[in-house]
Amino acid sequence: MSDELDRVPDTEPVRDPGLPEHQYRPTDVDAAQDKRAERQISGMFAVAALLLVGFCVGYIMIDKDQTFLGWSAMNFTLGATLGGALLLMGVGIIQWAKKLMGDHEMVELRHPAGSTAEDRADTLKDLNDGINESGFGRRPMIRRTLFLSMGALALPSVILLRDMGPLPYGHKNTLWKKGMRVVNDVAGTPIKPSDLQVGQLVNAEPAIMYEKDKDGHPVIEGTELLQEKSKAAVIVVRMRPEDITPDKGRENWGVDGILCYSKICTHVGCPISLWEQQTHHLLCPCHQSTFDLADNGKVVFGPAHRPLPQLPLAVDADGYLIAVSDFTEVVGPSYPELARDQKRLDDKS
Amino acid sequence: MSTIDESTNIEDTAFGKKAAGPVEWLDDRLGLAGASKRSHLLRKVFPEHWSFMLGEIALWSFVVLLLTGTFLTFWYQPSMAETTYNGSYTPLNGLEMSHAYASTLDISFDVRGGLLIRQIHHWAAALFVAAMIVHMLRVMFTGAYRKPREINWLIGIGLMVLGLVEGFAGYSLPDDLLSGTGLRFVDGLLRSIPIVGSYLEFFLFGGEFPGDVIIPRLYMAHILLIPALLLGLIGAHMLLLVYHKHTQWGGPGRTEKNVVGYPMLPVYAAKAGGFFFVVFGFTAIMGAVLQINPIWAYGPYNPSEVTAGSQPDWYMGFVEGAVRIMPNFESTFFNYTWSWNVFLPAAILPGLFLGVGVMWPFLEQWITGDKREHHLLERPRNAPFRTAFIVAAMTAYGVLWIGGGNDIIATKFHLSLNAITWFCRIGLFVLPVITFMITKRICIGLQRADANRILHGYETGVIERSPDGGFAERHAPLPVGSQFTLTNHDRLPALEAPPETDANGVAAPHGRKAKLRAKVRAFYYDGMIDKPTVEDVHHADEHLRDHDGHPVELGDEFQGVSETGVPRVH
Ligand code: HEM
Ligand code: FES
């Protein structure tokens, strides 16, 4: 065999000694070893079959709620029997291949991946015959109009996608408006300033999300509710009034040091949740953008660019927190038309 | 089980006699025997090496995904319509949630074996992507993508991208709090795409986030579109593999012109087939004892809630990290908002990784000018630039990954989030350069060690005393097979400067390009050690003999050396 492979050029420092001699395995030379391997392998297959029966027994006998080491007993039993059986079958087959099947290495010659020049010429001739018979080259008018129509085929395929969704309408008002009560997001109860201690943070929503119509159905529910939540969710925090440094025009947006901000991160829209009382910082759990709530929600760290929009607060006649208006800034993650929409909001106020 | 004796042909067994009719019927119509003979399929030779199993792990975990995924479709309901949960998992009873989430809870708690299959499916997905990535690294580190396998490399890249998208789509289907948070991220990413962002968002989500169509749409992609593409590409990947024949490691009798190994039938088929059971069994055991994605603990999706420490599946970690460490750039041009803080890390950076992946085989070919076919794998040390480049890319990936876990690292090790972020920001640019240089030096050091082993043999550990009283360790030559293995690779090409002018003295066309190429080429080969020449080896061989010209005698205690020249210890 080695002379056939012995084509190493003379510039090579070491000649190819050719394939080493075949090494016989213990199972090739010792009948007892061979028998033992055979028994081992069949043993694995037999145990696998038993485990699979065990799988069925477990499926029928085990109760759904039974636990095993605090873990679903059903899940454990089914997985262990199935996995064990599969592993035994796999290992058995591989052992069979390794220990008992013929293990003489074979040599196959490679050929260049490309076709021979002759094959290329023949195929090219066939191609040309075909093209010439079609008259593709001789009839430019047909050819061009064919290409035209093929190109035009793109039109329906694109236009058909038009109804995937409505055209983007940019920033729409959130549910907040003048007089809308701020309610906590667990039970929908309205919040009095006295309910909040300094340093405390409450997750809140507009009261309309908890209102029912006269038949007892929620006014807003399902998908619409989720869409509105993803814009209107807020957090209400109480800080010491002297710590707060409101921007011009925002001096009256709080009630006794209670401020309200959008809960939706201006980065990519995670609900923000981690509040550090001492620093007045609010941290987004998704990419750690940090906003300073004592300083108008400005970004102090992280990938978010815009400050958290602030909702101006007041109290109504019953002493509950209400919104003075909708947000004056676009809430949620940025989008291409944001600059335009923000300008519109600015013009309005 | 009746065994077929080696001397018995299948057509003479009872089974063979029964099967003869149907087989003939089939062959009369399909001509299978002829096709199989022409392609040598049944006895096709496959070389062996542990690293060739990595692609197989990807292949078999994909099959496991198809099997378990089909099971899940019997119960899963891709609907975002609301329902009130009323199942076996009492903590969530009475809660409003989507059918998607409720049906995933049902699979986990009310369908027997449902939780197991769900967990196997998820583990297999993680394994699938991991195996694909490691397989790709092995293909890259060994130069297996070189001519004629560039197209298979490209198919591989396609598989990888599709694999990631498939994984993400599947992860989103349960509509739990964690997967919804992932979708919110996609929403933010789409919005950040300049000019058309809002259109993409509204068209994908069917309106404002979250809408009620994204889950059915992802479901279609997850169980039809992407698996069909994956299946087609995997088929093409395997066909090309068979056509090119697998690469092999060089060694005695293993050359560029042949392939040495075991025939498809029986050994390779048995090993590969057996391996399928091993992969399936392994993922089943994982599903039995390791919890993954316990969606009932997260609750239904609610855009105003989030769990702290939200993490995507591991393979999205590098994008997550890039997004986290990106400075908060955003600008307004032409009345449009440009969210660089999201668009650059989440769209451009992965695109960059992808672009380098797609271009790599062609870039390397352009640098080396090597247009030959390669069927022998290259040891990483013998391609120091390539190896160092991959390690640099892996370093960048690793830094991003660390960035993706910055909150977890900060709390676990009591470090400042700020510090980790800055470490990643700087590290992303500095560390790859450092690891590039270190890796290159290591490769070259290993090349030198190889040359030494060929020329000076290996150290036997026997100390000799020379007549004049000096002590020296006796060296013995490597077995010729090992010597051959170590030298069985390309010699360095001569690096000539490109001609400034052509034969007629006119400035050469593409002069600037040629100069650039010469520079890159010089850098590519910089510092590499060439293998010994014929004379070197001849000379060294004489040196390793004793005074009478006999090969050095080795005591019985020497067990020789391994294939790569490392002395065996006994
Ligand atoms: C669905 C995912 C994939 C599957 C199921 C898969 C499967 C396989 C298998 C079974 C082999 C032969 C065994 C081996 O060499 O490991 C192989 C070879 C190969 N794969 Fe993949 N692979 C996948 C993804 C990739 C990726 C991501 C790349 C690179 C971008 C890639 C590039 C290659 C190349 C170039 C070969 C030929 C290697 C050689 O002949 O040495 N594959 N693949
Ligand atoms: S979503 Fe808040 S930091 Fe990214």
PDB file of N, CA, C and O in Angstrom, chain A residues 5 12 16 18 59 71 74-75 90 102 105-106 108 110 113 164 169 226-227 231 263 271 286 288 303-305 333-334 336-337 339, chain B residues 45 112 116 191 198 208 217 243-246 252-254 257-259 261 274 287-288 303-304 324 328 330 337 341 373 406 417 531:
ATOM      1  N   LEU A   5       1.185   5.286  -2.120  1.00  0.00           N
ATOM      2  CA  LEU A   5       1.032   6.590  -1.494  1.00  0.00           C
ATOM      3  C   LEU A   5       2.334   7.366  -1.494  1.00  0.00           C
ATOM      4  O   LEU A   5       2.373   8.524  -1.116  1.00  0.00           O
ATOM      5  N   GLU A  12      10.696  17.239   0.573  1.00  0.00           N
ATOM      6  CA  GLU A  12      10.194  16.984   1.916  1.00  0.00           C
ATOM      7  C   GLU A  12      11.297  16.358   2.755  1.00  0.00           C
ATOM      8  O   GLU A  12      11.962  15.423   2.305  1.00  0.00           O
ATOM      9  N   ASP A  16       7.292   9.646   3.649  1.00  0.00           N
ATOM     10  CA  ASP A  16       6.109   9.031   4.250  1.00  0.00           C
ATOM     11  C   ASP A  16       6.363   7.544   4.463  1.00  0.00           C
ATOM     12  O   ASP A  16       6.558   6.813   3.491  1.00  0.00           O
ATOM     13  N   GLY A  18       4.330   5.414   5.227  1.00  0.00           N
ATOM     14  CA  GLY A  18       3.131   4.633   4.906  1.00  0.00           C
ATOM     15  C   GLY A  18       2.370   4.256   6.158  1.00  0.00           C
ATOM     16  O   GLY A  18       2.828   4.471   7.285  1.00  0.00           O
ATOM     17  N   TYR A  59     -45.004   5.887  33.998  1.00  0.00           N
ATOM     18  CA  TYR A  59     -46.015   6.736  33.369  1.00  0.00           C
ATOM     19  C   TYR A  59     -47.391   6.435  33.933  1.00  0.00           C
ATOM     20  O   TYR A  59     -48.195   7.320  34.198  1.00  0.00           O
ATOM     21  N   TRP A  71     -38.570  17.242  43.764  1.00  0.00           N
ATOM     22  CA  TRP A  71     -38.522  17.379  42.320  1.00  0.00           C
ATOM     23  C   TRP A  71     -39.582  16.448  41.771  1.00  0.00           C
ATOM     24  O   TRP A  71     -39.816  15.391  42.365  1.00  0.00           O
ATOM     25  N   MET A  74     -42.464  12.115  38.607  1.00  0.00           N
ATOM     26  CA  MET A  74     -42.779  11.683  37.243  1.00  0.00           C
ATOM     27  C   MET A  74     -41.664  12.108  36.300  1.00  0.00           C
ATOM     28  O   MET A  74     -41.144  11.307  35.520  1.00  0.00           O
ATOM     29  N   ASN A  75     -41.304  13.376  36.404  1.00  0.00           N
ATOM     30  CA  ASN A  75     -40.274  13.887  35.507  1.00  0.00           C
ATOM     31  C   ASN A  75     -38.970  13.108  35.683  1.00  0.00           C
ATOM     32  O   ASN A  75     -38.323  12.721  34.726  1.00  0.00           O
ATOM     33  N   GLY A  90     -26.910   3.579  22.945  1.00  0.00           N
ATOM     34  CA  GLY A  90     -25.855   4.277  22.212  1.00  0.00           C
ATOM     35  C   GLY A  90     -24.482   3.707  22.535  1.00  0.00           C
ATOM     36  O   GLY A  90     -23.701   3.374  21.641  1.00  0.00           O
ATOM     37  N   GLY A 102     -15.408  -5.372  12.175  1.00  0.00           N
ATOM     38  CA  GLY A 102     -14.112  -5.333  11.501  1.00  0.00           C
ATOM     39  C   GLY A 102     -13.497  -3.958  11.659  1.00  0.00           C
ATOM     40  O   GLY A 102     -14.183  -2.959  11.564  1.00  0.00           O
ATOM     41  N   GLU A 105      -8.639  -0.375   8.681  1.00  0.00           N
ATOM     42  CA  GLU A 105      -8.796   0.931   8.064  1.00  0.00           C
ATOM     43  C   GLU A 105      -8.753   0.778   6.555  1.00  0.00           C
ATOM     44  O   GLU A 105      -8.045  -0.070   6.030  1.00  0.00           O
ATOM     45  N   MET A 106      -9.523   1.615   5.874  1.00  0.00           N
ATOM     46  CA  MET A 106      -9.547   1.556   4.420  1.00  0.00           C
ATOM     47  C   MET A 106      -9.021   2.866   3.857  1.00  0.00           C
ATOM     48  O   MET A 106      -9.066   3.893   4.507  1.00  0.00           O
ATOM     49  N   GLU A 108      -9.299   5.483   0.662  1.00  0.00           N
ATOM     50  CA  GLU A 108     -10.029   5.867  -0.529  1.00  0.00           C
ATOM     51  C   GLU A 108      -9.267   7.015  -1.154  1.00  0.00           C
ATOM     52  O   GLU A 108      -8.756   7.886  -0.440  1.00  0.00           O
ATOM     53  N   ARG A 110      -8.765  10.480  -3.246  1.00  0.00           N
ATOM     54  CA  ARG A 110      -9.541  11.694  -3.483  1.00  0.00           C
ATOM     55  C   ARG A 110      -9.439  12.089  -4.941  1.00  0.00           C
ATOM     56  O   ARG A 110      -8.500  11.706  -5.636  1.00  0.00           O
ATOM     57  N   ALA A 113     -12.240  18.395  -6.686  1.00  0.00           N
ATOM     58  CA  ALA A 113     -13.668  18.659  -6.574  1.00  0.00           C
ATOM     59  C   ALA A 113     -14.255  19.140  -7.904  1.00  0.00           C
ATOM     60  O   ALA A 113     -15.408  18.850  -8.227  1.00  0.00           O
ATOM     61  N   MET A 164     -49.418  43.443   7.272  1.00  0.00           N
ATOM     62  CA  MET A 164     -48.801  42.846   8.471  1.00  0.00           C
ATOM     63  C   MET A 164     -49.126  43.690   9.704  1.00  0.00           C
ATOM     64  O   MET A 164     -49.173  43.186  10.817  1.00  0.00           O
ATOM     65  N   TYR A 169     -47.900  55.206  13.789  1.00  0.00           N
ATOM     66  CA  TYR A 169     -48.484  56.529  13.998  1.00  0.00           C
ATOM     67  C   TYR A 169     -47.690  57.315  15.035  1.00  0.00           C
ATOM     68  O   TYR A 169     -48.129  58.347  15.502  1.00  0.00           O
ATOM     69  N   LEU A 226     -52.425  45.492  27.805  1.00  0.00           N
ATOM     70  CA  LEU A 226     -50.966  45.314  27.807  1.00  0.00           C
ATOM     71  C   LEU A 226     -50.290  46.451  27.067  1.00  0.00           C
ATOM     72  O   LEU A 226     -49.255  46.968  27.490  1.00  0.00           O
ATOM     73  N   GLN A 227     -50.885  46.856  25.935  1.00  0.00           N
ATOM     74  CA  GLN A 227     -50.287  47.955  25.174  1.00  0.00           C
ATOM     75  C   GLN A 227     -50.276  49.235  25.989  1.00  0.00           C
ATOM     76  O   GLN A 227     -49.290  49.971  26.006  1.00  0.00           O
ATOM     77  N   LYS A 231     -47.017  51.710  28.197  1.00  0.00           N
ATOM     78  CA  LYS A 231     -46.713  53.138  28.059  1.00  0.00           C
ATOM     79  C   LYS A 231     -47.035  53.917  29.335  1.00  0.00           C
ATOM     80  O   LYS A 231     -46.391  54.915  29.643  1.00  0.00           O
ATOM     81  N   LYS A 263     -42.353  54.309  34.288  1.00  0.00           N
ATOM     82  CA  LYS A 263     -41.637  53.112  34.731  1.00  0.00           C
ATOM     83  C   LYS A 263     -40.947  52.440  33.550  1.00  0.00           C
ATOM     84  O   LYS A 263     -40.224  51.460  33.715  1.00  0.00           O
ATOM     85  N   PRO A 271     -39.441  47.542  32.216  1.00  0.00           N
ATOM     86  CA  PRO A 271     -39.979  48.242  33.367  1.00  0.00           C
ATOM     87  C   PRO A 271     -38.855  48.382  34.397  1.00  0.00           C
ATOM     88  O   PRO A 271     -38.190  47.410  34.719  1.00  0.00           O
ATOM     89  N   CYS A 286     -32.522  45.601  33.210  1.00  0.00           N
ATOM     90  CA  CYS A 286     -32.155  44.981  31.944  1.00  0.00           C
ATOM     91  C   CYS A 286     -30.725  45.309  31.515  1.00  0.00           C
ATOM     92  O   CYS A 286     -29.940  44.409  31.261  1.00  0.00           O
ATOM     93  N   GLN A 288     -29.005  48.073  33.157  1.00  0.00           N
ATOM     94  CA  GLN A 288     -28.434  48.879  34.237  1.00  0.00           C
ATOM     95  C   GLN A 288     -28.358  50.376  33.956  1.00  0.00           C
ATOM     96  O   GLN A 288     -27.499  51.062  34.483  1.00  0.00           O
ATOM     97  N   PRO A 303     -26.687  52.700  29.205  1.00  0.00           N
ATOM     98  CA  PRO A 303     -26.892  52.959  27.785  1.00  0.00           C
ATOM     99  C   PRO A 303     -28.118  53.805  27.441  1.00  0.00           C
ATOM    100  O   PRO A 303     -28.257  54.211  26.287  1.00  0.00           O
ATOM    101  N   ALA A 304     -29.007  54.090  28.389  1.00  0.00           N
ATOM    102  CA  ALA A 304     -30.175  54.904  28.039  1.00  0.00           C
ATOM    103  C   ALA A 304     -29.732  56.337  27.777  1.00  0.00           C
ATOM    104  O   ALA A 304     -28.794  56.833  28.397  1.00  0.00           O
ATOM    105  N   HIS A 305     -30.418  57.004  26.864  1.00  0.00           N
ATOM    106  CA  HIS A 305     -30.013  58.355  26.512  1.00  0.00           C
ATOM    107  C   HIS A 305     -30.936  59.401  27.127  1.00  0.00           C
ATOM    108  O   HIS A 305     -30.490  60.389  27.674  1.00  0.00           O
ATOM    109  N   PRO A 333     -38.899  53.360  24.576  1.00  0.00           N
ATOM    110  CA  PRO A 333     -37.675  53.400  23.786  1.00  0.00           C
ATOM    111  C   PRO A 333     -37.776  54.372  22.610  1.00  0.00           C
ATOM    112  O   PRO A 333     -38.867  54.652  22.110  1.00  0.00           O
ATOM    113  N   SER A 334     -36.631  54.864  22.169  1.00  0.00           N
ATOM    114  CA  SER A 334     -36.591  55.802  21.049  1.00  0.00           C
ATOM    115  C   SER A 334     -36.969  55.125  19.749  1.00  0.00           C
ATOM    116  O   SER A 334     -36.885  53.911  19.619  1.00  0.00           O
ATOM    117  N   PRO A 336     -37.306  56.278  15.174  1.00  0.00           N
ATOM    118  CA  PRO A 336     -36.831  57.309  14.248  1.00  0.00           C
ATOM    119  C   PRO A 336     -37.620  58.618  14.291  1.00  0.00           C
ATOM    120  O   PRO A 336     -37.035  59.690  14.195  1.00  0.00           O
ATOM    121  N   GLU A 337     -38.935  58.558  14.452  1.00  0.00           N
ATOM    122  CA  GLU A 337     -39.718  59.788  14.392  1.00  0.00           C
ATOM    123  C   GLU A 337     -39.821  60.480  15.734  1.00  0.00           C
ATOM    124  O   GLU A 337     -40.611  61.420  15.911  1.00  0.00           O
ATOM    125  N   ALA A 339     -37.900  62.531  17.376  1.00  0.00           N
ATOM    126  CA  ALA A 339     -37.568  63.963  17.427  1.00  0.00           C
ATOM    127  C   ALA A 339     -38.772  64.777  16.984  1.00  0.00           C
ATOM    128  O   ALA A 339     -39.136  65.774  17.608  1.00  0.00           O
TER     129      ALA A 339
ATOM    130  N   VAL B  45     -15.408   6.064   2.988  1.00  0.00           N
ATOM    131  CA  VAL B  45     -14.467   6.088   4.115  1.00  0.00           C
ATOM    132  C   VAL B  45     -14.560   7.403   4.889  1.00  0.00           C
ATOM    133  O   VAL B  45     -14.575   8.477   4.293  1.00  0.00           O
ATOM    134  N   ARG B 112     -48.572  14.226  31.055  1.00  0.00           N
ATOM    135  CA  ARG B 112     -47.539  13.367  31.628  1.00  0.00           C
ATOM    136  C   ARG B 112     -46.331  13.307  30.692  1.00  0.00           C
ATOM    137  O   ARG B 112     -46.490  13.079  29.490  1.00  0.00           O
ATOM    138  N   LEU B 116     -40.820  16.827  30.982  1.00  0.00           N
ATOM    139  CA  LEU B 116     -39.577  16.186  30.549  1.00  0.00           C
ATOM    140  C   LEU B 116     -39.254  16.579  29.103  1.00  0.00           C
ATOM    141  O   LEU B 116     -38.138  17.006  28.790  1.00  0.00           O
ATOM    142  N   ARG B 191     -36.995  49.404  16.735  1.00  0.00           N
ATOM    143  CA  ARG B 191     -37.202  50.854  16.728  1.00  0.00           C
ATOM    144  C   ARG B 191     -35.910  51.615  16.471  1.00  0.00           C
ATOM    145  O   ARG B 191     -35.943  52.723  15.950  1.00  0.00           O
ATOM    146  N   SER B 198     -39.747  52.241  12.917  1.00  0.00           N
ATOM    147  CA  SER B 198     -41.137  52.159  13.375  1.00  0.00           C
ATOM    148  C   SER B 198     -41.972  51.277  12.462  1.00  0.00           C
ATOM    149  O   SER B 198     -42.881  50.588  12.906  1.00  0.00           O
ATOM    150  N   GLU B 208     -48.851  48.360  17.886  1.00  0.00           N
ATOM    151  CA  GLU B 208     -48.028  48.700  19.038  1.00  0.00           C
ATOM    152  C   GLU B 208     -47.654  47.459  19.821  1.00  0.00           C
ATOM    153  O   GLU B 208     -48.436  46.516  19.929  1.00  0.00           O
ATOM    154  N   ARG B 217     -46.975  34.533  14.919  1.00  0.00           N
ATOM    155  CA  ARG B 217     -45.998  34.702  13.835  1.00  0.00           C
ATOM    156  C   ARG B 217     -44.678  34.016  14.172  1.00  0.00           C
ATOM    157  O   ARG B 217     -44.072  33.359  13.323  1.00  0.00           O
ATOM    158  N   TYR B 243     -19.443  14.587  -0.764  1.00  0.00           N
ATOM    159  CA  TYR B 243     -18.808  14.819  -2.055  1.00  0.00           C
ATOM    160  C   TYR B 243     -17.325  15.159  -1.902  1.00  0.00           C
ATOM    161  O   TYR B 243     -16.468  14.604  -2.604  1.00  0.00           O
ATOM    162  N   HIS B 244     -17.013  16.063  -0.982  1.00  0.00           N
ATOM    163  CA  HIS B 244     -15.603  16.444  -0.804  1.00  0.00           C
ATOM    164  C   HIS B 244     -14.806  15.376  -0.083  1.00  0.00           C
ATOM    165  O   HIS B 244     -13.594  15.375  -0.146  1.00  0.00           O
ATOM    166  N   LYS B 245     -15.481  14.497   0.625  1.00  0.00           N
ATOM    167  CA  LYS B 245     -14.901  13.558   1.582  1.00  0.00           C
ATOM    168  C   LYS B 245     -14.314  14.380   2.728  1.00  0.00           C
ATOM    169  O   LYS B 245     -13.778  15.463   2.533  1.00  0.00           O
ATOM    170  N   HIS B 246     -14.421  13.828   3.928  1.00  0.00           N
ATOM    171  CA  HIS B 246     -13.997  14.582   5.106  1.00  0.00           C
ATOM    172  C   HIS B 246     -12.493  14.855   5.057  1.00  0.00           C
ATOM    173  O   HIS B 246     -11.732  14.066   4.517  1.00  0.00           O
ATOM    174  N   PRO B 252       1.482   9.227   8.854  1.00  0.00           N
ATOM    175  CA  PRO B 252       1.977   8.183   7.956  1.00  0.00           C
ATOM    176  C   PRO B 252       0.847   7.610   7.120  1.00  0.00           C
ATOM    177  O   PRO B 252      -0.169   7.191   7.664  1.00  0.00           O
ATOM    178  N   GLY B 253       0.993   7.641   5.811  1.00  0.00           N
ATOM    179  CA  GLY B 253      -0.007   7.043   4.927  1.00  0.00           C
ATOM    180  C   GLY B 253      -1.222   7.922   4.710  1.00  0.00           C
ATOM    181  O   GLY B 253      -2.117   7.560   3.953  1.00  0.00           O
ATOM    182  N   ARG B 254      -1.294   9.084   5.361  1.00  0.00           N
ATOM    183  CA  ARG B 254      -2.469   9.962   5.204  1.00  0.00           C
ATOM    184  C   ARG B 254      -2.026  11.223   4.472  1.00  0.00           C
ATOM    185  O   ARG B 254      -1.293  12.033   5.045  1.00  0.00           O
ATOM    186  N   LYS B 257      -3.991  13.261  -0.980  1.00  0.00           N
ATOM    187  CA  LYS B 257      -4.611  12.571  -2.113  1.00  0.00           C
ATOM    188  C   LYS B 257      -5.529  11.440  -1.690  1.00  0.00           C
ATOM    189  O   LYS B 257      -6.151  10.806  -2.529  1.00  0.00           O
ATOM    190  N   ASN B 258      -5.533  11.124  -0.381  1.00  0.00           N
ATOM    191  CA  ASN B 258      -6.363   9.986   0.010  1.00  0.00           C
ATOM    192  C   ASN B 258      -7.134  10.326   1.276  1.00  0.00           C
ATOM    193  O   ASN B 258      -6.968  11.404   1.852  1.00  0.00           O
ATOM    194  N   VAL B 259      -7.996   9.422   1.671  1.00  0.00           N
ATOM    195  CA  VAL B 259      -8.652   9.549   2.963  1.00  0.00           C
ATOM    196  C   VAL B 259      -8.620   8.164   3.590  1.00  0.00           C
ATOM    197  O   VAL B 259      -8.947   7.168   2.955  1.00  0.00           O
ATOM    198  N   GLY B 261      -9.636   5.727   6.819  1.00  0.00           N
ATOM    199  CA  GLY B 261     -10.553   5.638   7.955  1.00  0.00           C
ATOM    200  C   GLY B 261     -11.412   4.405   7.844  1.00  0.00           C
ATOM    201  O   GLY B 261     -11.036   3.431   7.190  1.00  0.00           O
ATOM    202  N   GLY B 274     -24.946   5.182  16.913  1.00  0.00           N
ATOM    203  CA  GLY B 274     -24.891   5.015  18.359  1.00  0.00           C
ATOM    204  C   GLY B 274     -24.782   6.367  19.037  1.00  0.00           C
ATOM    205  O   GLY B 274     -25.375   6.605  20.091  1.00  0.00           O
ATOM    206  N   GLY B 287     -32.766  16.647  31.077  1.00  0.00           N
ATOM    207  CA  GLY B 287     -34.162  17.019  31.282  1.00  0.00           C
ATOM    208  C   GLY B 287     -34.722  16.411  32.557  1.00  0.00           C
ATOM    209  O   GLY B 287     -35.625  16.962  33.183  1.00  0.00           O
ATOM    210  N   ALA B 288     -34.159  15.245  32.959  1.00  0.00           N
ATOM    211  CA  ALA B 288     -34.671  14.581  34.157  1.00  0.00           C
ATOM    212  C   ALA B 288     -34.182  15.255  35.422  1.00  0.00           C
ATOM    213  O   ALA B 288     -34.915  15.364  36.395  1.00  0.00           O
ATOM    214  N   PRO B 303     -46.102  43.998  30.737  1.00  0.00           N
ATOM    215  CA  PRO B 303     -45.060  44.965  30.357  1.00  0.00           C
ATOM    216  C   PRO B 303     -44.656  45.896  31.481  1.00  0.00           C
ATOM    217  O   PRO B 303     -43.704  46.653  31.315  1.00  0.00           O
ATOM    218  N   SER B 304     -45.346  45.865  32.623  1.00  0.00           N
ATOM    219  CA  SER B 304     -44.926  46.752  33.695  1.00  0.00           C
ATOM    220  C   SER B 304     -44.222  45.980  34.801  1.00  0.00           C
ATOM    221  O   SER B 304     -44.002  46.502  35.879  1.00  0.00           O
ATOM    222  N   ARG B 324     -25.251  46.418  26.852  1.00  0.00           N
ATOM    223  CA  ARG B 324     -25.051  46.972  28.192  1.00  0.00           C
ATOM    224  C   ARG B 324     -23.864  47.909  28.275  1.00  0.00           C
ATOM    225  O   ARG B 324     -23.909  48.898  29.011  1.00  0.00           O
ATOM    226  N   ASN B 328     -24.149  55.899  25.908  1.00  0.00           N
ATOM    227  CA  ASN B 328     -25.542  56.225  25.550  1.00  0.00           C
ATOM    228  C   ASN B 328     -25.668  57.255  24.424  1.00  0.00           C
ATOM    229  O   ASN B 328     -26.314  58.274  24.580  1.00  0.00           O
ATOM    230  N   GLU B 330     -27.061  59.046  21.268  1.00  0.00           N
ATOM    231  CA  GLU B 330     -28.278  59.144  20.463  1.00  0.00           C
ATOM    232  C   GLU B 330     -28.189  60.511  19.808  1.00  0.00           C
ATOM    233  O   GLU B 330     -27.729  61.463  20.433  1.00  0.00           O
ATOM    234  N   THR B 337     -34.506  60.619  14.714  1.00  0.00           N
ATOM    235  CA  THR B 337     -33.715  60.209  15.876  1.00  0.00           C
ATOM    236  C   THR B 337     -32.908  58.971  15.520  1.00  0.00           C
ATOM    237  O   THR B 337     -33.446  58.029  14.950  1.00  0.00           O
ATOM    238  N   ASN B 341     -27.090  54.017  20.535  1.00  0.00           N
ATOM    239  CA  ASN B 341     -26.873  53.221  21.749  1.00  0.00           C
ATOM    240  C   ASN B 341     -27.495  51.832  21.656  1.00  0.00           C
ATOM    241  O   ASN B 341     -27.111  50.947  22.399  1.00  0.00           O
ATOM    242  N   GLU B 373      -6.247  22.932  -3.510  1.00  0.00           N
ATOM    243  CA  GLU B 373      -7.184  22.227  -2.636  1.00  0.00           C
ATOM    244  C   GLU B 373      -6.447  21.758  -1.394  1.00  0.00           C
ATOM    245  O   GLU B 373      -5.257  21.434  -1.448  1.00  0.00           O
ATOM    246  N   ASN B 406     -22.887  41.565  33.715  1.00  0.00           N
ATOM    247  CA  ASN B 406     -22.246  42.519  34.631  1.00  0.00           C
ATOM    248  C   ASN B 406     -22.986  42.681  35.952  1.00  0.00           C
ATOM    249  O   ASN B 406     -22.366  42.832  36.993  1.00  0.00           O
ATOM    250  N   LEU B 417     -20.555  48.122  39.410  1.00  0.00           N
ATOM    251  CA  LEU B 417     -21.088  47.926  38.076  1.00  0.00           C
ATOM    252  C   LEU B 417     -20.368  48.828  37.084  1.00  0.00           C
ATOM    253  O   LEU B 417     -20.029  48.444  35.965  1.00  0.00           O
ATOM    254  N   LYS B 531       9.598  24.529   8.474  1.00  0.00           N
ATOM    255  CA  LYS B 531      10.021  23.205   8.926  1.00  0.00           C
ATOM    256  C   LYS B 531      11.439  22.946   8.420  1.00  0.00           C
ATOM    257  O   LYS B 531      11.893  23.584   7.471  1.00  0.00           O
TER     258      LYS B 531
END
